[in-house]
PDB file of C-alpha atoms in Angstrom:
ATOM      1  CA  UNK A   1     -54.277-112.745 -76.910  1.00 44.00           C
ATOM      2  CA  UNK A   2     -54.778-115.775 -79.196  1.00 55.00           C
ATOM      3  CA  UNK A   3     -51.162-116.798 -78.621  1.00 62.00           C
ATOM      4  CA  UNK A   4     -51.910-117.148 -74.912  1.00 90.00           C
ATOM      5  CA  UNK A   5     -54.781-119.596 -75.473  1.00 97.00           C
ATOM      6  CA  UNK A   6     -54.414-123.387 -75.219  1.00 98.00           C
ATOM      7  CA  UNK A   7     -53.048-124.891 -78.445  1.00 98.00           C
ATOM      8  CA  UNK A   8     -55.319-127.924 -78.185  1.00 98.00           C
ATOM      9  CA  UNK A   9     -58.769-128.464 -76.678  1.00 98.00           C
ATOM     10  CA  UNK A  10     -60.549-131.680 -75.714  1.00 98.00           C
ATOM     11  CA  UNK A  11     -64.239-131.771 -76.570  1.00 98.00           C
ATOM     12  CA  UNK A  12     -66.506-133.974 -74.451  1.00 98.00           C
ATOM     13  CA  UNK A  13     -69.548-134.953 -76.518  1.00 98.00           C
ATOM     14  CA  UNK A  14     -72.692-135.055 -74.357  1.00 97.00           C
ATOM     15  CA  UNK A  15     -75.400-135.273 -77.041  1.00 97.00           C
ATOM     16  CA  UNK A  16     -76.322-138.948 -76.609  1.00 97.00           C
ATOM     17  CA  UNK A  17     -77.013-138.407 -72.904  1.00 96.00           C
ATOM     18  CA  UNK A  18     -77.602-134.737 -72.114  1.00 93.00           C
ATOM     19  CA  UNK A  19     -79.134-134.144 -75.522  1.00 93.00           C
ATOM     20  CA  UNK A  20     -81.453-137.101 -75.949  1.00 94.00           C
ATOM     21  CA  UNK A  21     -82.663-137.135 -72.328  1.00 91.00           C
ATOM     22  CA  UNK A  22     -84.585-133.953 -73.043  1.00 85.00           C
ATOM     23  CA  UNK A  23     -86.475-135.262 -76.063  1.00 86.00           C
ATOM     24  CA  UNK A  24     -90.240-135.793 -75.576  1.00 84.00           C
ATOM     25  CA  UNK A  25     -90.152-139.257 -77.151  1.00 80.00           C
ATOM     26  CA  UNK A  26     -87.547-142.030 -76.772  1.00 81.00           C
ATOM     27  CA  UNK A  27     -85.230-142.760 -79.687  1.00 93.00           C
ATOM     28  CA  UNK A  28     -84.781-146.314 -80.957  1.00 97.00           C
ATOM     29  CA  UNK A  29     -81.822-148.083 -79.365  1.00 97.00           C
ATOM     30  CA  UNK A  30     -80.278-148.939 -82.730  1.00 97.00           C
ATOM     31  CA  UNK A  31     -80.415-145.268 -83.734  1.00 97.00           C
ATOM     32  CA  UNK A  32     -78.655-144.227 -80.530  1.00 98.00           C
ATOM     33  CA  UNK A  33     -75.926-146.798 -81.142  1.00 97.00           C
ATOM     34  CA  UNK A  34     -75.450-145.576 -84.716  1.00 97.00           C
ATOM     35  CA  UNK A  35     -75.352-141.966 -83.472  1.00 98.00           C
ATOM     36  CA  UNK A  36     -72.612-142.745 -80.952  1.00 98.00           C
ATOM     37  CA  UNK A  37     -70.595-144.685 -83.534  1.00 97.00           C
ATOM     38  CA  UNK A  38     -70.771-141.754 -85.961  1.00 97.00           C
ATOM     39  CA  UNK A  39     -69.637-139.338 -83.239  1.00 98.00           C
ATOM     40  CA  UNK A  40     -66.680-141.581 -82.466  1.00 98.00           C
ATOM     41  CA  UNK A  41     -65.824-141.698 -86.164  1.00 97.00           C
ATOM     42  CA  UNK A  42     -65.784-137.878 -86.178  1.00 98.00           C
ATOM     43  CA  UNK A  43     -62.820-137.955 -83.794  1.00 98.00           C
ATOM     44  CA  UNK A  44     -64.568-137.003 -80.568  1.00 98.00           C
ATOM     45  CA  UNK A  45     -62.298-138.337 -77.799  1.00 98.00           C
ATOM     46  CA  UNK A  46     -64.910-138.701 -75.040  1.00 98.00           C
ATOM     47  CA  UNK A  47     -68.600-139.427 -75.553  1.00 98.00           C
ATOM     48  CA  UNK A  48     -71.166-139.458 -72.771  1.00 98.00           C
ATOM     49  CA  UNK A  49     -73.340-142.228 -74.150  1.00 98.00           C
ATOM     50  CA  UNK A  50     -76.159-142.597 -71.638  1.00 97.00           C
ATOM     51  CA  UNK A  51     -77.185-142.540 -67.980  1.00 97.00           C
ATOM     52  CA  UNK A  52     -77.822-145.465 -65.644  1.00 96.00           C
ATOM     53  CA  UNK A  53     -80.663-143.613 -63.962  1.00 92.00           C
ATOM     54  CA  UNK A  54     -83.923-145.351 -63.030  1.00 88.00           C
ATOM     55  CA  UNK A  55     -86.125-145.667 -66.148  1.00 87.00           C
ATOM     56  CA  UNK A  56     -89.003-143.889 -64.395  1.00 87.00           C
ATOM     57  CA  UNK A  57     -86.834-140.825 -63.820  1.00 86.00           C
ATOM     58  CA  UNK A  58     -85.709-140.414 -67.440  1.00 89.00           C
ATOM     59  CA  UNK A  59     -87.542-142.889 -69.697  1.00 92.00           C
ATOM     60  CA  UNK A  60     -85.672-141.590 -72.737  1.00 93.00           C
ATOM     61  CA  UNK A  61     -82.552-143.353 -71.405  1.00 95.00           C
ATOM     62  CA  UNK A  62     -84.235-146.525 -70.136  1.00 95.00           C
ATOM     63  CA  UNK A  63     -82.243-148.605 -72.636  1.00 96.00           C
ATOM     64  CA  UNK A  64     -78.811-147.674 -71.258  1.00 96.00           C
ATOM     65  CA  UNK A  65     -77.679-151.286 -70.803  1.00 96.00           C
ATOM     66  CA  UNK A  66     -78.823-152.186 -74.314  1.00 97.00           C
ATOM     67  CA  UNK A  67     -77.020-149.183 -75.785  1.00 97.00           C
ATOM     68  CA  UNK A  68     -73.781-150.155 -74.082  1.00 97.00           C
ATOM     69  CA  UNK A  69     -74.146-153.798 -75.136  1.00 96.00           C
ATOM     70  CA  UNK A  70     -74.687-152.726 -78.749  1.00 96.00           C
ATOM     71  CA  UNK A  71     -71.626-150.508 -79.035  1.00 95.00           C
ATOM     72  CA  UNK A  72     -68.899-152.244 -80.987  1.00 84.00           C
ATOM     73  CA  UNK A  73     -65.731-150.497 -82.145  1.00 81.00           C
ATOM     74  CA  UNK A  74     -65.643-146.852 -81.067  1.00 89.00           C
ATOM     75  CA  UNK A  75     -61.982-146.471 -81.955  1.00 88.00           C
ATOM     76  CA  UNK A  76     -60.015-144.350 -79.522  1.00 91.00           C
ATOM     77  CA  UNK A  77     -63.104-142.710 -78.037  1.00 96.00           C
ATOM     78  CA  UNK A  78     -63.687-143.094 -74.310  1.00 97.00           C
ATOM     79  CA  UNK A  79     -67.313-143.965 -73.585  1.00 97.00           C
ATOM     80  CA  UNK A  80     -68.695-142.440 -70.396  1.00 98.00           C
ATOM     81  CA  UNK A  81     -72.087-142.672 -68.664  1.00 98.00           C
ATOM     82  CA  UNK A  82     -73.778-140.773 -65.877  1.00 97.00           C
ATOM     83  CA  UNK A  83     -74.296-142.779 -62.677  1.00 97.00           C
ATOM     84  CA  UNK A  84     -76.749-141.447 -60.051  1.00 93.00           C
ATOM     85  CA  UNK A  85     -76.251-143.979 -57.236  1.00 95.00           C
ATOM     86  CA  UNK A  86     -74.805-147.360 -56.252  1.00 96.00           C
ATOM     87  CA  UNK A  87     -77.411-149.302 -58.241  1.00 96.00           C
ATOM     88  CA  UNK A  88     -76.512-147.313 -61.308  1.00 96.00           C
ATOM     89  CA  UNK A  89     -72.849-148.032 -60.660  1.00 97.00           C
ATOM     90  CA  UNK A  90     -73.549-151.760 -60.498  1.00 97.00           C
ATOM     91  CA  UNK A  91     -75.160-151.569 -63.940  1.00 96.00           C
ATOM     92  CA  UNK A  92     -72.239-149.535 -65.275  1.00 97.00           C
ATOM     93  CA  UNK A  93     -69.778-152.149 -64.017  1.00 97.00           C
ATOM     94  CA  UNK A  94     -71.756-154.926 -65.714  1.00 96.00           C
ATOM     95  CA  UNK A  95     -71.754-152.859 -68.917  1.00 96.00           C
ATOM     96  CA  UNK A  96     -67.960-152.740 -68.824  1.00 95.00           C
ATOM     97  CA  UNK A  97     -67.578-148.979 -68.521  1.00 96.00           C
ATOM     98  CA  UNK A  98     -64.190-147.580 -67.577  1.00 97.00           C
ATOM     99  CA  UNK A  99     -65.337-144.015 -66.972  1.00 98.00           C
ATOM    100  CA  UNK A 100     -68.439-142.629 -65.266  1.00 98.00           C
ATOM    101  CA  UNK A 101     -69.769-139.249 -64.193  1.00 98.00           C
ATOM    102  CA  UNK A 102     -71.611-138.163 -61.057  1.00 97.00           C
ATOM    103  CA  UNK A 103     -73.921-135.168 -60.903  1.00 93.00           C
ATOM    104  CA  UNK A 104     -74.525-132.608 -58.187  1.00 96.00           C
ATOM    105  CA  UNK A 105     -75.035-128.846 -58.136  1.00 97.00           C
ATOM    106  CA  UNK A 106     -74.127-125.645 -56.358  1.00 97.00           C
ATOM    107  CA  UNK A 107     -77.793-125.037 -55.498  1.00 97.00           C
ATOM    108  CA  UNK A 108     -79.791-126.939 -52.887  1.00 95.00           C
ATOM    109  CA  UNK A 109     -83.005-125.883 -54.595  1.00 94.00           C
ATOM    110  CA  UNK A 110     -81.865-127.527 -57.820  1.00 94.00           C
ATOM    111  CA  UNK A 111     -80.682-130.804 -56.288  1.00 93.00           C
ATOM    112  CA  UNK A 112     -83.936-131.062 -54.329  1.00 92.00           C
ATOM    113  CA  UNK A 113     -85.928-130.717 -57.562  1.00 88.00           C
ATOM    114  CA  UNK A 114     -83.557-132.930 -59.531  1.00 82.00           C
ATOM    115  CA  UNK A 115     -82.551-135.803 -57.240  1.00 84.00           C
ATOM    116  CA  UNK A 116     -84.554-135.034 -54.081  1.00 88.00           C
ATOM    117  CA  UNK A 117     -81.448-134.407 -51.970  1.00 93.00           C
ATOM    118  CA  UNK A 118     -79.564-131.430 -50.666  1.00 95.00           C
ATOM    119  CA  UNK A 119     -76.122-130.776 -52.128  1.00 97.00           C
ATOM    120  CA  UNK A 120     -74.510-132.156 -48.948  1.00 97.00           C
ATOM    121  CA  UNK A 121     -76.638-135.306 -49.108  1.00 96.00           C
ATOM    122  CA  UNK A 122     -75.757-135.820 -52.757  1.00 95.00           C
ATOM    123  CA  UNK A 123     -72.057-135.508 -51.966  1.00 97.00           C
ATOM    124  CA  UNK A 124     -72.388-138.158 -49.264  1.00 97.00           C
ATOM    125  CA  UNK A 125     -74.022-140.519 -51.782  1.00 95.00           C
ATOM    126  CA  UNK A 126     -71.436-139.810 -54.455  1.00 97.00           C
ATOM    127  CA  UNK A 127     -68.493-140.257 -52.107  1.00 98.00           C
ATOM    128  CA  UNK A 128     -69.523-143.915 -51.793  1.00 98.00           C
ATOM    129  CA  UNK A 129     -70.164-144.250 -55.546  1.00 98.00           C
ATOM    130  CA  UNK A 130     -66.829-142.666 -56.462  1.00 98.00           C
ATOM    131  CA  UNK A 131     -64.939-144.808 -53.955  1.00 98.00           C
ATOM    132  CA  UNK A 132     -66.462-148.007 -55.317  1.00 98.00           C
ATOM    133  CA  UNK A 133     -65.961-146.912 -58.918  1.00 98.00           C
ATOM    134  CA  UNK A 134     -62.280-146.213 -58.366  1.00 98.00           C
ATOM    135  CA  UNK A 135     -61.895-149.538 -56.555  1.00 98.00           C
ATOM    136  CA  UNK A 136     -63.359-151.157 -59.692  1.00 97.00           C
ATOM    137  CA  UNK A 137     -60.720-149.458 -61.831  1.00 97.00           C
ATOM    138  CA  UNK A 138     -62.935-146.675 -63.173  1.00 98.00           C
ATOM    139  CA  UNK A 139     -62.156-142.992 -63.530  1.00 98.00           C
ATOM    140  CA  UNK A 140     -64.781-140.436 -62.500  1.00 98.00           C
ATOM    141  CA  UNK A 141     -65.891-137.009 -63.677  1.00 98.00           C
ATOM    142  CA  UNK A 142     -67.970-134.780 -61.397  1.00 98.00           C
ATOM    143  CA  UNK A 143     -70.549-132.272 -62.644  1.00 98.00           C
ATOM    144  CA  UNK A 144     -71.355-129.096 -60.714  1.00 98.00           C
ATOM    145  CA  UNK A 145     -74.661-127.967 -62.178  1.00 96.00           C
ATOM    146  CA  UNK A 146     -76.232-124.493 -61.771  1.00 96.00           C
ATOM    147  CA  UNK A 147     -72.764-123.044 -61.205  1.00 98.00           C
ATOM    148  CA  UNK A 148     -73.774-119.521 -62.222  1.00 98.00           C
ATOM    149  CA  UNK A 149     -77.560-119.132 -62.007  1.00 97.00           C
ATOM    150  CA  UNK A 150     -80.199-121.530 -60.654  1.00 95.00           C
ATOM    151  CA  UNK A 151     -83.745-121.494 -62.091  1.00 92.00           C
ATOM    152  CA  UNK A 152     -85.108-121.725 -58.523  1.00 93.00           C
ATOM    153  CA  UNK A 153     -82.559-119.919 -56.335  1.00 94.00           C
ATOM    154  CA  UNK A 154     -81.210-117.271 -58.695  1.00 96.00           C
ATOM    155  CA  UNK A 155     -77.581-116.101 -58.656  1.00 97.00           C
ATOM    156  CA  UNK A 156     -75.076-118.573 -57.217  1.00 98.00           C
ATOM    157  CA  UNK A 157     -72.220-117.455 -54.976  1.00 98.00           C
ATOM    158  CA  UNK A 158     -68.880-118.471 -56.473  1.00 98.00           C
ATOM    159  CA  UNK A 159     -67.721-119.792 -53.098  1.00 98.00           C
ATOM    160  CA  UNK A 160     -70.404-122.497 -53.283  1.00 98.00           C
ATOM    161  CA  UNK A 161     -69.112-123.625 -56.669  1.00 98.00           C
ATOM    162  CA  UNK A 162     -65.553-123.779 -55.376  1.00 98.00           C
ATOM    163  CA  UNK A 163     -66.595-125.649 -52.247  1.00 98.00           C
ATOM    164  CA  UNK A 164     -68.524-128.332 -54.162  1.00 98.00           C
ATOM    165  CA  UNK A 165     -65.736-128.640 -56.734  1.00 98.00           C
ATOM    166  CA  UNK A 166     -63.140-129.140 -54.009  1.00 98.00           C
ATOM    167  CA  UNK A 167     -65.242-131.859 -52.402  1.00 98.00           C
ATOM    168  CA  UNK A 168     -65.652-133.706 -55.710  1.00 98.00           C
ATOM    169  CA  UNK A 169     -61.887-133.634 -56.258  1.00 98.00           C
ATOM    170  CA  UNK A 170     -61.254-134.726 -52.667  1.00 98.00           C
ATOM    171  CA  UNK A 171     -63.533-137.770 -53.021  1.00 98.00           C
ATOM    172  CA  UNK A 172     -61.649-138.956 -56.100  1.00 98.00           C
ATOM    173  CA  UNK A 173     -63.033-137.245 -59.203  1.00 98.00           C
ATOM    174  CA  UNK A 174     -60.226-136.548 -61.658  1.00 98.00           C
ATOM    175  CA  UNK A 175     -62.193-133.784 -63.383  1.00 98.00           C
ATOM    176  CA  UNK A 176     -64.934-131.323 -62.475  1.00 98.00           C
ATOM    177  CA  UNK A 177     -67.275-129.949 -65.143  1.00 98.00           C
ATOM    178  CA  UNK A 178     -68.536-126.531 -64.074  1.00 98.00           C
ATOM    179  CA  UNK A 179     -71.926-126.246 -65.728  1.00 98.00           C
ATOM    180  CA  UNK A 180     -74.109-123.339 -66.819  1.00 96.00           C
ATOM    181  CA  UNK A 181     -77.329-125.343 -66.680  1.00 92.00           C
ATOM    182  CA  UNK A 182     -79.708-122.662 -67.925  1.00 92.00           C
ATOM    183  CA  UNK A 183     -77.249-120.816 -70.155  1.00 94.00           C
ATOM    184  CA  UNK A 184     -77.485-117.562 -68.219  1.00 95.00           C
ATOM    185  CA  UNK A 185     -73.775-116.870 -67.712  1.00 97.00           C
ATOM    186  CA  UNK A 186     -71.726-114.246 -69.540  1.00 98.00           C
ATOM    187  CA  UNK A 187     -67.923-113.998 -69.722  1.00 98.00           C
ATOM    188  CA  UNK A 188     -67.695-111.842 -66.599  1.00 98.00           C
ATOM    189  CA  UNK A 189     -69.352-114.655 -64.647  1.00 98.00           C
ATOM    190  CA  UNK A 190     -66.910-117.185 -66.073  1.00 98.00           C
ATOM    191  CA  UNK A 191     -63.901-115.074 -65.099  1.00 98.00           C
ATOM    192  CA  UNK A 192     -65.305-114.550 -61.600  1.00 98.00           C
ATOM    193  CA  UNK A 193     -66.578-118.038 -60.731  1.00 98.00           C
ATOM    194  CA  UNK A 194     -64.157-120.227 -62.655  1.00 98.00           C
ATOM    195  CA  UNK A 195     -61.261-117.970 -61.730  1.00 98.00           C
ATOM    196  CA  UNK A 196     -62.198-118.468 -58.079  1.00 98.00           C
ATOM    197  CA  UNK A 197     -62.288-122.255 -58.489  1.00 98.00           C
ATOM    198  CA  UNK A 198     -58.879-122.193 -60.177  1.00 98.00           C
ATOM    199  CA  UNK A 199     -57.362-120.702 -57.039  1.00 98.00           C
ATOM    200  CA  UNK A 200     -57.564-124.148 -55.429  1.00 98.00           C
ATOM    201  CA  UNK A 201     -57.957-126.661 -58.295  1.00 98.00           C
ATOM    202  CA  UNK A 202     -55.443-127.104 -61.161  1.00 98.00           C
ATOM    203  CA  UNK A 203     -56.650-125.879 -64.535  1.00 98.00           C
ATOM    204  CA  UNK A 204     -56.180-129.300 -66.159  1.00 98.00           C
ATOM    205  CA  UNK A 205     -58.821-130.758 -63.841  1.00 98.00           C
ATOM    206  CA  UNK A 206     -61.551-128.293 -64.826  1.00 98.00           C
ATOM    207  CA  UNK A 207     -63.955-128.618 -67.761  1.00 98.00           C
ATOM    208  CA  UNK A 208     -66.721-126.207 -68.746  1.00 98.00           C
ATOM    209  CA  UNK A 209     -70.261-127.102 -69.816  1.00 98.00           C
ATOM    210  CA  UNK A 210     -72.254-124.302 -71.428  1.00 97.00           C
ATOM    211  CA  UNK A 211     -75.792-123.979 -72.718  1.00 95.00           C
ATOM    212  CA  UNK A 212     -76.646-121.390 -75.347  1.00 94.00           C
ATOM    213  CA  UNK A 213     -80.007-120.164 -74.049  1.00 92.00           C
ATOM    214  CA  UNK A 214     -79.012-116.489 -74.295  1.00 92.00           C
ATOM    215  CA  UNK A 215     -76.510-116.893 -77.137  1.00 93.00           C
ATOM    216  CA  UNK A 216     -73.449-116.488 -74.913  1.00 97.00           C
ATOM    217  CA  UNK A 217     -71.982-120.002 -75.023  1.00 97.00           C
ATOM    218  CA  UNK A 218     -69.108-119.312 -77.419  1.00 98.00           C
ATOM    219  CA  UNK A 219     -68.280-116.037 -75.665  1.00 98.00           C
ATOM    220  CA  UNK A 220     -68.084-118.057 -72.450  1.00 98.00           C
ATOM    221  CA  UNK A 221     -65.849-120.618 -74.138  1.00 98.00           C
ATOM    222  CA  UNK A 222     -63.479-117.816 -75.112  1.00 98.00           C
ATOM    223  CA  UNK A 223     -63.435-116.587 -71.527  1.00 98.00           C
ATOM    224  CA  UNK A 224     -62.635-120.131 -70.419  1.00 98.00           C
ATOM    225  CA  UNK A 225     -59.817-120.362 -72.973  1.00 98.00           C
ATOM    226  CA  UNK A 226     -58.363-117.122 -71.611  1.00 98.00           C
ATOM    227  CA  UNK A 227     -58.310-118.753 -68.171  1.00 98.00           C
ATOM    228  CA  UNK A 228     -56.399-121.689 -69.648  1.00 98.00           C
ATOM    229  CA  UNK A 229     -59.289-124.173 -69.682  1.00 98.00           C
ATOM    230  CA  UNK A 230     -58.812-126.777 -72.408  1.00 98.00           C
ATOM    231  CA  UNK A 231     -61.792-129.118 -71.876  1.00 98.00           C
ATOM    232  CA  UNK A 232     -65.280-128.181 -73.040  1.00 98.00           C
ATOM    233  CA  UNK A 233     -68.569-130.067 -73.320  1.00 98.00           C
ATOM    234  CA  UNK A 234     -70.729-129.807 -76.407  1.00 98.00           C
ATOM    235  CA  UNK A 235     -73.732-131.559 -77.924  1.00 97.00           C
ATOM    236  CA  UNK A 236     -74.075-132.570 -81.566  1.00 98.00           C
ATOM    237  CA  UNK A 237     -76.333-130.165 -83.413  1.00 96.00           C
ATOM    238  CA  UNK A 238     -77.126-128.309 -80.171  1.00 95.00           C
ATOM    239  CA  UNK A 239     -79.339-131.108 -78.841  1.00 94.00           C
ATOM    240  CA  UNK A 240     -80.621-130.955 -75.319  1.00 84.00           C
ATOM    241  CA  UNK A 241     -81.444-128.778 -72.390  1.00 59.00           C
ATOM    242  CA  UNK A 242     -82.302-129.898 -68.903  1.00 50.00           C
ATOM    243  CA  UNK A 243     -85.527-131.689 -67.907  1.00 46.00           C
ATOM    244  CA  UNK A 244     -85.260-130.162 -64.432  1.00 47.00           C
ATOM    245  CA  UNK A 245     -84.580-126.584 -65.523  1.00 49.00           C
ATOM    246  CA  UNK A 246     -87.562-124.981 -67.237  1.00 54.00           C
ATOM    247  CA  UNK A 247     -86.599-122.801 -70.165  1.00 47.00           C
ATOM    248  CA  UNK A 248     -83.090-124.196 -70.579  1.00 49.00           C
ATOM    249  CA  UNK A 249     -82.543-124.505 -74.307  1.00 63.00           C
ATOM    250  CA  UNK A 250     -79.956-126.575 -76.073  1.00 79.00           C
ATOM    251  CA  UNK A 251     -76.346-127.176 -75.207  1.00 92.00           C
ATOM    252  CA  UNK A 252     -73.540-125.501 -77.074  1.00 97.00           C
ATOM    253  CA  UNK A 253     -73.523-127.246 -80.477  1.00 97.00           C
ATOM    254  CA  UNK A 254     -70.457-129.388 -81.169  1.00 98.00           C
ATOM    255  CA  UNK A 255     -70.230-128.133 -84.753  1.00 98.00           C
ATOM    256  CA  UNK A 256     -70.276-124.521 -83.549  1.00 98.00           C
ATOM    257  CA  UNK A 257     -67.495-125.217 -81.043  1.00 98.00           C
ATOM    258  CA  UNK A 258     -65.362-127.077 -83.607  1.00 98.00           C
ATOM    259  CA  UNK A 259     -65.761-124.252 -86.140  1.00 98.00           C
ATOM    260  CA  UNK A 260     -64.874-121.661 -83.497  1.00 98.00           C
ATOM    261  CA  UNK A 261     -61.754-123.552 -82.406  1.00 98.00           C
ATOM    262  CA  UNK A 262     -60.713-124.109 -86.019  1.00 98.00           C
ATOM    263  CA  UNK A 263     -60.943-120.370 -86.691  1.00 98.00           C
ATOM    264  CA  UNK A 264     -58.842-119.678 -83.601  1.00 98.00           C
ATOM    265  CA  UNK A 265     -56.198-122.122 -84.820  1.00 98.00           C
ATOM    266  CA  UNK A 266     -56.804-124.391 -81.829  1.00 98.00           C
ATOM    267  CA  UNK A 267     -56.636-128.125 -82.506  1.00 98.00           C
ATOM    268  CA  UNK A 268     -59.430-130.444 -81.356  1.00 98.00           C
ATOM    269  CA  UNK A 269     -58.909-133.484 -83.587  1.00 98.00           C
ATOM    270  CA  UNK A 270     -62.630-133.388 -84.455  1.00 98.00           C
ATOM    271  CA  UNK A 271     -63.890-133.366 -88.038  1.00 98.00           C
ATOM    272  CA  UNK A 272     -66.672-130.817 -88.472  1.00 98.00           C
ATOM    273  CA  UNK A 273     -68.225-132.503 -91.508  1.00 98.00           C
ATOM    274  CA  UNK A 274     -68.419-135.880 -89.780  1.00 98.00           C
ATOM    275  CA  UNK A 275     -70.038-134.370 -86.684  1.00 98.00           C
ATOM    276  CA  UNK A 276     -72.597-132.816 -89.023  1.00 98.00           C
ATOM    277  CA  UNK A 277     -73.255-136.260 -90.486  1.00 98.00           C
ATOM    278  CA  UNK A 278     -73.816-137.697 -86.998  1.00 98.00           C
ATOM    279  CA  UNK A 279     -76.138-134.827 -86.107  1.00 98.00           C
ATOM    280  CA  UNK A 280     -78.033-135.241 -89.369  1.00 98.00           C
ATOM    281  CA  UNK A 281     -78.577-138.917 -88.562  1.00 97.00           C
ATOM    282  CA  UNK A 282     -80.190-138.089 -85.217  1.00 97.00           C
ATOM    283  CA  UNK A 283     -82.131-135.163 -86.720  1.00 95.00           C
ATOM    284  CA  UNK A 284     -83.664-137.661 -89.136  1.00 96.00           C
ATOM    285  CA  UNK A 285     -84.620-139.912 -86.235  1.00 95.00           C
ATOM    286  CA  UNK A 286     -86.223-136.977 -84.432  1.00 93.00           C
ATOM    287  CA  UNK A 287     -87.969-135.738 -87.549  1.00 92.00           C
ATOM    288  CA  UNK A 288     -86.935-132.140 -87.048  1.00 91.00           C
ATOM    289  CA  UNK A 289     -84.008-129.790 -87.685  1.00 92.00           C
ATOM    290  CA  UNK A 290     -81.463-129.097 -84.961  1.00 93.00           C
ATOM    291  CA  UNK A 291     -80.709-125.643 -83.523  1.00 92.00           C
ATOM    292  CA  UNK A 292     -76.927-125.523 -84.033  1.00 94.00           C
ATOM    293  CA  UNK A 293     -75.834-122.679 -86.328  1.00 95.00           C
ATOM    294  CA  UNK A 294     -73.166-124.648 -88.189  1.00 97.00           C
ATOM    295  CA  UNK A 295     -75.510-127.613 -88.553  1.00 96.00           C
ATOM    296  CA  UNK A 296     -78.082-125.375 -90.213  1.00 95.00           C
ATOM    297  CA  UNK A 297     -75.453-123.719 -92.401  1.00 96.00           C
ATOM    298  CA  UNK A 298     -74.096-127.050 -93.586  1.00 96.00           C
ATOM    299  CA  UNK A 299     -77.583-128.399 -94.218  1.00 95.00           C
ATOM    300  CA  UNK A 300     -78.378-125.425 -96.448  1.00 94.00           C
ATOM    301  CA  UNK A 301     -75.050-125.824 -98.262  1.00 91.00           C
ATOM    302  CA  UNK A 302     -75.758-129.507 -98.774  1.00 86.00           C
ATOM    303  CA  UNK A 303     -79.265-128.904-100.108  1.00 83.00           C
ATOM    304  CA  UNK A 304     -77.908-126.242-102.515  1.00 84.00           C
ATOM    305  CA  UNK A 305     -74.990-128.451-103.575  1.00 66.00           C
TER     306      UNK A 305
END
């Protein structure tokens, strides 16, 4: 079976945005900039650095423009930011971004709680944002949140996920990240839902975003690999959750994903030790340990060294 898996995987690092947005207290701008620089130095090819959302909505990311202005050389890493609307896009353009992400869901209940719109309304808004972004020379990723289970509406029909994904591709997104927002999916769900999406969207345009609430994230990654998916999101040290999904624990830890891929003989180009160093930097800023298993293992090894 391992011979049938992708030989190389692209990891999209979401810790600086999806991770830090869930922290109770804001992190200093300089510490965020240093965190992102360390992640880039670890070989992560795409880093979601921040979100140009209104500061009142997510105060932890109120310094998005300052973060972008402070980033110097990030090597070959592509820096991406989440953009919720046209005003956010204007700020992203000023910041010089070349890639953005837009965010909807497969559940009306979730989008109403999150952005106070139905899924259809959010797609109408994002069609304008995506069109203007592409006209400005940007590329665009689209997130489909609550693709398996919604904290408000329960189980999600796979046809809804496919329908939203198709609409994001049709409006100009080059990639759709199918997201397990509360970490409730198991491999059977991945085969069913993602397999259904792949009937109409090429595999190279699909990424998977897993949370590890129930400890199934890496099992879900393996299911995705078996489907031919070669793009996965992860968050340094397992930072994050979702401020609009009660009980959603951290994202799949980047170190855990890198270790897993290394053991499978799948290349990622990411250095596990250097990701650990980046995670340790932000753990020091937060004043607490991080939940990732490999981060904790390496910390113990370091302290015993």
